[in-house]
């Protein structure tokens, strides 16, 4: 079968069972867009390339499949950069196809030329530039293979226009052969046995679960592991949904805005068993005082995560898919009742709480109102800032992929396009988005995409008329000097939604909030609810930056 | 205290591989003091010999893991502690007036270097050896007036009977 490069790309996408791609066309991308026309793959036109990247990310996180986005050269490609970095730090499998100027125009400062492989080298799992049409199918298989195996991540494939239009015999290679890439799967079983023995000696063990549990689809096994051993569990934001928060041993999130019980448990434990987490500085607080008395055990797929931040005593280097079932089989119930009693007392005496003591709606109350209304299999997407932390604290997540948030990079503007991706991948399920009046503005143009695709995303803006998290830090650490963090001219978000053709609502009172949640749940198209909330509310508890986790302020 | 590390990195011979390696090192503020790349006994595999200066040992172990993680890197071999055979090639162009030639030739002989070109005003000398030997030779040539120095950067080979990659 003789195909053009562009047709070959489409064939490759079909071979990889891609049903939806997110993208934005442009000059040198035209041959590829011509091949996409009526090809059977659903192309979602976003209103900005950054939106396409985040949408592919939301698609991938919600479905576990590789998200695909497409852009033209130059500015199209550079607009993907924030989305690529966001996916990279949270290990999200993505293939980003960037079109490039023709091979003979490369390196000549041609119109819309940017060295996207050079730019994305440090913020992607890998990248390729395709130089000949003959190598295209091979590179595409490699890209999908690299993106989705081992520790997942975004892979960029840069394709010059002349490669898109030249023709070659098409054959899709079976399994890629990469000399330098051998993703870890199985590991050393004796290490697991060692960990089991270490666990037998422990009086105060804690599990710390991260995004790796969700990435390897091991939430069920973690539940079994926790039930069998009776060990308390804390989680990073990426791992938070991997165990039902209502589980009595789930202590909630660890770190800066984590719970009192989680932070105290980790500080006082004698054994910390980490499952697919990477010790982000928002989790550890002062590294030297993190779990100071604990033996550290790390289950991870990535050798470069071992000893990176916290010195590891024992590591099981393997895919959790391999190691966790074996570990779970080997362990038995732990005799740690005094410890569990102590931890559960912390949990009982120091719950997350907020006071509804103002006339204004408290932002946390919005999260709780939505939480009660949403379906158990719903997705909860967030932007970045205070609302994100309140979501992590107060929302419940019915399944491991339920929480979709830019955890590592903290990308404002992530939420709306990610919600579009999640809804596109899961048309039958509810997608609720919490955003702020800061974050939503960073990609509000994607409301047009949501309307065009009739994606019934339910957007709740926690509107405190400024940049809440920045203001919180200015309030706490910069003597209330609110530099550059107030929105002096309010935006009418209801009108904004209506301008895009979405339903818009404005909420000032608790009664209006209740109505808006009910309305949003029933709404068949995208809806934006602008909720005016208490402006000066802080996210609490908080571990001040650079201090130990037990220095938590409630 | 900065510590010197010697690395032999085997990579796929494809575009962009140096970008990936150098961006990984530069992100940590690590300076590459010497780099040499060339083909190996295996087709499609290039060896990059690196000398870098690192201040923190624990960070260094982490960087080695991250280098191994790069898709195009097939093997990273740290050679710092095994005192490998080290060589670099240098070409040194020195000012050489007729009355100085005899002495320059004399020093060249002592270092077992070779004169590869002679011009009425200058000479070009080729010297192979460990970096310190090249440094010492350049110091001695200083008094005649060095016009230009070109050095390849060091390459390293382990003294063990098998290939370093094994």
CSV table of N, CA, C and O in Angstrom, one decimal, chain B residues 56-137:
chain,number,residue,atom,x,y,z
B,56,UNK,N,28.1,17.6,44.2
B,56,UNK,CA,27.4,16.9,45.2
B,56,UNK,C,27.3,15.4,44.8
B,56,UNK,O,26.7,15.1,43.8
B,57,UNK,N,27.8,14.5,45.6
B,57,UNK,CA,27.9,13.1,45.2
B,57,UNK,C,26.5,12.5,45.0
B,57,UNK,O,26.3,11.8,44.1
B,58,UNK,N,25.6,12.8,46.0
B,58,UNK,CA,24.3,12.1,45.9
B,58,UNK,C,23.5,12.6,44.6
B,58,UNK,O,22.9,11.8,44.0
B,59,UNK,N,23.7,13.8,44.3
B,59,UNK,CA,23.0,14.3,43.1
B,59,UNK,C,23.6,13.6,41.9
B,59,UNK,O,22.9,13.3,41.0
B,60,UNK,N,24.9,13.3,42.0
B,60,UNK,CA,25.6,12.7,40.9
B,60,UNK,C,25.0,11.3,40.6
B,60,UNK,O,24.7,10.9,39.4
B,61,UNK,N,24.8,10.5,41.6
B,61,UNK,CA,24.2,9.2,41.4
B,61,UNK,C,22.8,9.3,40.7
B,61,UNK,O,22.5,8.5,39.8
B,62,UNK,N,22.1,10.3,41.1
B,62,UNK,CA,20.8,10.5,40.5
B,62,UNK,C,20.9,10.9,39.1
B,62,UNK,O,20.1,10.5,38.2
B,63,UNK,N,21.9,11.7,38.8
B,63,UNK,CA,22.1,12.1,37.4
B,63,UNK,C,22.5,10.9,36.5
B,63,UNK,O,22.0,10.8,35.4
B,64,UNK,N,23.3,10.0,37.0
B,64,UNK,CA,23.6,8.8,36.3
B,64,UNK,C,22.3,8.1,35.9
B,64,UNK,O,22.2,7.6,34.8
B,65,UNK,N,21.4,7.9,36.9
B,65,UNK,CA,20.2,7.2,36.6
B,65,UNK,C,19.4,8.0,35.6
B,65,UNK,O,18.7,7.3,34.7
B,66,UNK,N,19.3,9.3,35.6
B,66,UNK,CA,18.6,10.0,34.6
B,66,UNK,C,19.2,9.9,33.3
B,66,UNK,O,18.5,9.9,32.3
B,67,UNK,N,20.5,9.9,33.2
B,67,UNK,CA,21.2,9.6,31.9
B,67,UNK,C,20.8,8.3,31.3
B,67,UNK,O,20.5,8.2,30.1
B,68,UNK,N,20.8,7.3,32.2
B,68,UNK,CA,20.4,5.9,31.7
B,68,UNK,C,19.0,5.9,31.2
B,68,UNK,O,18.6,5.2,30.3
B,69,UNK,N,18.1,6.8,31.8
B,69,UNK,CA,16.7,6.9,31.4
B,69,UNK,C,16.5,7.4,30.0
B,69,UNK,O,15.5,7.2,29.4
B,70,UNK,N,17.5,8.2,29.5
B,70,UNK,CA,17.3,8.8,28.2
B,70,UNK,C,17.2,7.7,27.1
B,70,UNK,O,17.9,6.7,27.1
B,71,UNK,N,16.2,7.9,26.2
B,71,UNK,CA,15.8,6.8,25.3
B,71,UNK,C,17.0,6.4,24.4
B,71,UNK,O,17.2,5.2,24.1
B,72,UNK,N,17.8,7.4,24.0
B,72,UNK,CA,18.9,7.1,23.0
B,72,UNK,C,20.1,6.6,23.7
B,72,UNK,O,21.1,6.3,23.0
B,73,UNK,N,20.2,6.6,25.0
B,73,UNK,CA,21.4,6.2,25.7
B,73,UNK,C,21.3,4.7,26.0
B,73,UNK,O,20.3,4.2,26.6
B,74,UNK,N,22.2,3.9,25.5
B,74,UNK,CA,22.2,2.5,25.8
B,74,UNK,C,22.9,2.1,27.0
B,74,UNK,O,22.6,1.1,27.6
B,75,UNK,N,24.0,2.8,27.4
B,75,UNK,CA,24.8,2.4,28.5
B,75,UNK,C,25.5,3.6,29.1
B,75,UNK,O,26.0,4.5,28.3
B,76,UNK,N,25.6,3.8,30.4
B,76,UNK,CA,26.4,4.8,31.0
B,76,UNK,C,27.4,4.1,31.9
B,76,UNK,O,27.1,3.3,32.8
B,77,UNK,N,28.7,4.4,31.6
B,77,UNK,CA,29.7,3.7,32.4
B,77,UNK,C,30.5,4.8,33.1
B,77,UNK,O,31.1,5.7,32.5
B,78,UNK,N,30.5,4.7,34.5
B,78,UNK,CA,31.3,5.7,35.2
B,78,UNK,C,32.7,5.1,35.4
B,78,UNK,O,32.9,3.9,35.9
B,79,UNK,N,33.7,5.8,35.0
B,79,UNK,CA,35.1,5.3,34.9
B,79,UNK,C,36.0,6.0,36.0
B,79,UNK,O,37.2,5.7,36.0
B,80,UNK,N,35.4,6.8,36.8
B,80,UNK,CA,36.2,7.7,37.6
B,80,UNK,C,37.1,6.9,38.5
B,80,UNK,O,38.3,7.3,38.7
B,81,UNK,N,36.6,5.8,39.1
B,81,UNK,CA,37.4,5.2,40.2
B,81,UNK,C,38.3,4.0,39.7
B,81,UNK,O,38.9,3.3,40.5
B,82,UNK,N,38.3,3.8,38.4
B,82,UNK,CA,39.1,2.7,37.9
B,82,UNK,C,40.4,3.1,37.2
B,82,UNK,O,41.0,2.2,36.5
B,83,UNK,N,40.8,4.3,37.3
B,83,UNK,CA,41.9,4.9,36.6
B,83,UNK,C,42.1,4.3,35.2
B,83,UNK,O,43.0,3.5,35.0
B,84,UNK,N,41.2,4.6,34.3
B,84,UNK,CA,41.3,4.1,33.0
B,84,UNK,C,42.5,4.7,32.2
B,84,UNK,O,43.1,5.7,32.7
B,85,UNK,N,42.8,4.1,31.1
B,85,UNK,CA,43.8,4.7,30.2
B,85,UNK,C,43.1,5.9,29.6
B,85,UNK,O,42.0,5.8,29.0
B,86,UNK,N,43.8,7.1,29.7
B,86,UNK,CA,43.2,8.3,29.2
B,86,UNK,C,44.1,8.9,28.2
B,86,UNK,O,45.3,9.0,28.4
B,87,UNK,N,43.6,9.4,27.1
B,87,UNK,CA,44.4,10.0,26.1
B,87,UNK,C,43.6,11.2,25.5
B,87,UNK,O,42.4,11.1,25.3
B,88,UNK,N,44.4,12.2,25.2
B,88,UNK,CA,43.8,13.2,24.2
B,88,UNK,C,44.8,13.6,23.2
B,88,UNK,O,46.0,13.6,23.5
B,89,UNK,N,44.3,14.0,22.1
B,89,UNK,CA,45.2,14.5,21.1
B,89,UNK,C,45.1,16.0,21.0
B,89,UNK,O,44.0,16.6,21.1
B,90,UNK,N,46.3,16.6,20.9
B,90,UNK,CA,46.3,18.1,20.8
B,90,UNK,C,47.2,18.6,19.7
B,90,UNK,O,48.2,17.9,19.3
B,91,UNK,N,46.8,19.7,19.1
B,91,UNK,CA,47.7,20.3,18.1
B,91,UNK,C,48.0,21.7,18.7
B,91,UNK,O,47.1,22.4,19.1
B,92,UNK,N,49.3,22.0,18.7
B,92,UNK,CA,49.7,23.3,19.3
B,92,UNK,C,50.5,24.1,18.3
B,92,UNK,O,51.5,23.6,17.8
B,93,UNK,N,50.1,25.3,18.0
B,93,UNK,CA,50.8,26.1,17.1
B,93,UNK,C,51.6,27.2,17.9
B,93,UNK,O,51.0,27.9,18.7
B,94,UNK,N,52.9,27.1,17.8
B,94,UNK,CA,53.8,28.0,18.6
B,94,UNK,C,54.6,28.9,17.7
B,94,UNK,O,54.9,28.6,16.5
B,95,UNK,N,54.9,30.1,18.2
B,95,UNK,CA,55.8,31.0,17.5
B,95,UNK,C,57.2,30.4,17.5
B,95,UNK,O,57.6,29.9,18.5
B,96,UNK,N,57.8,30.4,16.3
B,96,UNK,CA,59.1,29.7,16.3
B,96,UNK,C,60.1,30.5,15.4
B,96,UNK,O,60.1,30.2,14.1
B,97,UNK,N,60.8,31.4,16.0
B,97,UNK,CA,61.8,32.1,15.2
B,97,UNK,C,63.0,31.1,15.0
B,97,UNK,O,63.2,30.2,15.8
B,98,UNK,N,63.8,31.3,14.0
B,98,UNK,CA,64.9,30.3,13.7
B,98,UNK,C,65.7,30.0,14.9
B,98,UNK,O,66.1,28.9,15.1
B,99,UNK,N,66.0,31.0,15.7
B,99,UNK,CA,66.9,30.8,16.9
B,99,UNK,C,66.2,30.0,18.0
B,99,UNK,O,66.9,29.5,18.9
B,100,UNK,N,64.9,29.9,18.0
B,100,UNK,CA,64.2,29.2,19.0
B,100,UNK,C,63.9,27.7,18.6
B,100,UNK,O,63.5,26.9,19.4
B,101,UNK,N,64.0,27.4,17.3
B,101,UNK,CA,63.5,26.1,16.9
B,101,UNK,C,64.2,25.0,17.6
B,101,UNK,O,63.6,24.0,17.9
B,102,UNK,N,65.5,25.1,17.8
B,102,UNK,CA,66.2,24.0,18.4
B,102,UNK,C,65.7,23.6,19.7
B,102,UNK,O,65.4,22.5,20.1
B,103,UNK,N,65.4,24.7,20.5
B,103,UNK,CA,64.9,24.4,21.9
B,103,UNK,C,63.5,23.8,21.8
B,103,UNK,O,63.2,22.9,22.6
B,104,UNK,N,62.7,24.3,20.9
B,104,UNK,CA,61.3,23.8,20.8
B,104,UNK,C,61.4,22.3,20.4
B,104,UNK,O,60.7,21.5,21.0
B,105,UNK,N,62.3,22.0,19.5
B,105,UNK,CA,62.4,20.6,19.0
B,105,UNK,C,62.9,19.7,20.2
B,105,UNK,O,62.4,18.6,20.3
B,106,UNK,N,63.7,20.3,21.0
B,106,UNK,CA,64.2,19.6,22.1
B,106,UNK,C,63.1,19.2,23.1
B,106,UNK,O,63.0,18.0,23.5
B,107,UNK,N,62.3,20.2,23.5
B,107,UNK,CA,61.2,19.9,24.4
B,107,UNK,C,60.2,18.9,23.7
B,107,UNK,O,59.7,18.0,24.4
B,108,UNK,N,60.0,19.1,22.5
B,108,UNK,CA,59.0,18.2,21.7
B,108,UNK,C,59.5,16.8,21.8
B,108,UNK,O,58.7,15.9,22.1
B,109,UNK,N,60.8,16.6,21.7
B,109,UNK,CA,61.4,15.2,21.8
B,109,UNK,C,61.1,14.7,23.2
B,109,UNK,O,60.8,13.5,23.3
B,110,UNK,N,61.4,15.5,24.2
B,110,UNK,CA,61.3,15.0,25.6
B,110,UNK,C,59.9,14.5,25.8
B,110,UNK,O,59.6,13.5,26.5
B,111,UNK,N,58.9,15.2,25.3
B,111,UNK,CA,57.5,14.8,25.5
B,111,UNK,C,57.0,13.8,24.5
B,111,UNK,O,55.8,13.5,24.5
B,112,UNK,N,57.9,13.3,23.7
B,112,UNK,CA,57.5,12.4,22.6
B,112,UNK,C,56.4,12.9,21.8
B,112,UNK,O,55.5,12.2,21.4
B,113,UNK,N,56.4,14.3,21.5
B,113,UNK,CA,55.5,14.9,20.6
B,113,UNK,C,56.1,14.9,19.2
B,113,UNK,O,57.2,14.5,19.1
B,114,UNK,N,55.3,15.3,18.3
B,114,UNK,CA,55.8,15.4,16.9
B,114,UNK,C,55.6,16.7,16.3
B,114,UNK,O,54.5,17.4,16.5
B,115,UNK,N,56.6,17.2,15.5
B,115,UNK,CA,56.4,18.4,14.7
B,115,UNK,C,55.7,18.0,13.4
B,115,UNK,O,56.3,17.2,12.7
B,116,UNK,N,54.5,18.6,13.2
B,116,UNK,CA,53.8,18.1,12.0
B,116,UNK,C,53.8,19.2,10.9
B,116,UNK,O,53.5,18.9,9.7
B,117,UNK,N,54.2,20.4,11.2
B,117,UNK,CA,54.3,21.5,10.2
B,117,UNK,C,55.2,22.6,10.6
B,117,UNK,O,55.3,22.9,11.8
B,118,UNK,N,55.9,23.1,9.7
B,118,UNK,CA,56.9,24.2,10.0
B,118,UNK,C,56.7,25.3,9.0
B,118,UNK,O,56.5,25.1,7.8
B,119,UNK,N,56.6,26.5,9.6
B,119,UNK,CA,56.4,27.7,8.8
B,119,UNK,C,57.5,28.6,9.2
B,119,UNK,O,58.1,28.5,10.3
B,120,UNK,N,58.0,29.6,8.3
B,120,UNK,CA,59.1,30.4,8.7
B,120,UNK,C,58.9,31.1,10.1
B,120,UNK,O,59.8,31.3,10.8
B,121,UNK,N,57.6,31.3,10.5
B,121,UNK,CA,57.4,32.0,11.8
B,121,UNK,C,56.8,31.1,12.9
B,121,UNK,O,56.7,31.5,14.0
B,122,UNK,N,56.4,29.9,12.5
B,122,UNK,CA,55.7,29.1,13.5
B,122,UNK,C,55.9,27.6,13.2
B,122,UNK,O,56.4,27.2,12.2
B,123,UNK,N,55.5,26.8,14.2
B,123,UNK,CA,55.6,25.3,14.1
B,123,UNK,C,54.2,24.8,14.6
B,123,UNK,O,53.7,25.4,15.6
B,124,UNK,N,53.8,23.7,14.1
B,124,UNK,CA,52.6,23.0,14.7
B,124,UNK,C,53.1,21.7,15.2
B,124,UNK,O,53.8,20.9,14.5
B,125,UNK,N,52.8,21.4,16.5
B,125,UNK,CA,53.2,20.2,17.2
B,125,UNK,C,52.0,19.4,17.6
B,125,UNK,O,51.0,19.9,18.0
B,126,UNK,N,52.2,18.1,17.3
B,126,UNK,CA,51.1,17.1,17.7
B,126,UNK,C,51.5,16.4,18.9
B,126,UNK,O,52.6,15.9,19.0
B,127,UNK,N,50.6,16.3,19.9
B,127,UNK,CA,51.0,15.6,21.2
B,127,UNK,C,49.8,14.8,21.6
B,127,UNK,O,48.6,15.3,21.6
B,128,UNK,N,50.1,13.5,21.9
B,128,UNK,CA,49.0,12.7,22.5
B,128,UNK,C,49.4,12.3,23.9
B,128,UNK,O,50.6,12.0,24.2
B,129,UNK,N,48.4,12.2,24.8
B,129,UNK,CA,48.7,11.8,26.1
B,129,UNK,C,47.6,12.1,27.1
B,129,UNK,O,46.5,12.5,26.6
B,130,UNK,N,47.8,12.0,28.3
B,130,UNK,CA,46.8,12.3,29.3
B,130,UNK,C,46.8,13.9,29.4
B,130,UNK,O,47.7,14.6,29.0
B,131,UNK,N,45.6,14.3,29.8
B,131,UNK,CA,45.4,15.8,29.8
B,131,UNK,C,46.5,16.6,30.5
B,131,UNK,O,46.9,17.6,30.1
B,132,UNK,N,47.0,16.0,31.7
B,132,UNK,CA,48.0,16.7,32.5
B,132,UNK,C,49.3,16.8,31.7
B,132,UNK,O,50.0,17.8,31.8
B,133,UNK,N,49.6,15.8,30.8
B,133,UNK,CA,50.8,15.9,30.0
B,133,UNK,C,50.7,17.0,29.0
B,133,UNK,O,51.6,17.8,28.8
B,134,UNK,N,49.5,17.1,28.4
B,134,UNK,CA,49.2,18.2,27.4
B,134,UNK,C,49.3,19.5,28.1
B,134,UNK,O,49.9,20.5,27.6
B,135,UNK,N,48.7,19.6,29.3
B,135,UNK,CA,48.8,20.9,30.1
B,135,UNK,C,50.3,21.3,30.3
B,135,UNK,O,50.7,22.4,30.1
B,136,UNK,N,51.1,20.3,30.8
B,136,UNK,CA,52.5,20.6,31.1
B,136,UNK,C,53.2,21.0,29.8
B,136,UNK,O,54.0,22.0,29.9
B,137,UNK,N,53.0,20.4,28.7
B,137,UNK,CA,53.7,20.8,27.5
B,137,UNK,C,53.3,22.2,27.1
B,137,UNK,O,54.1,23.0,26.7
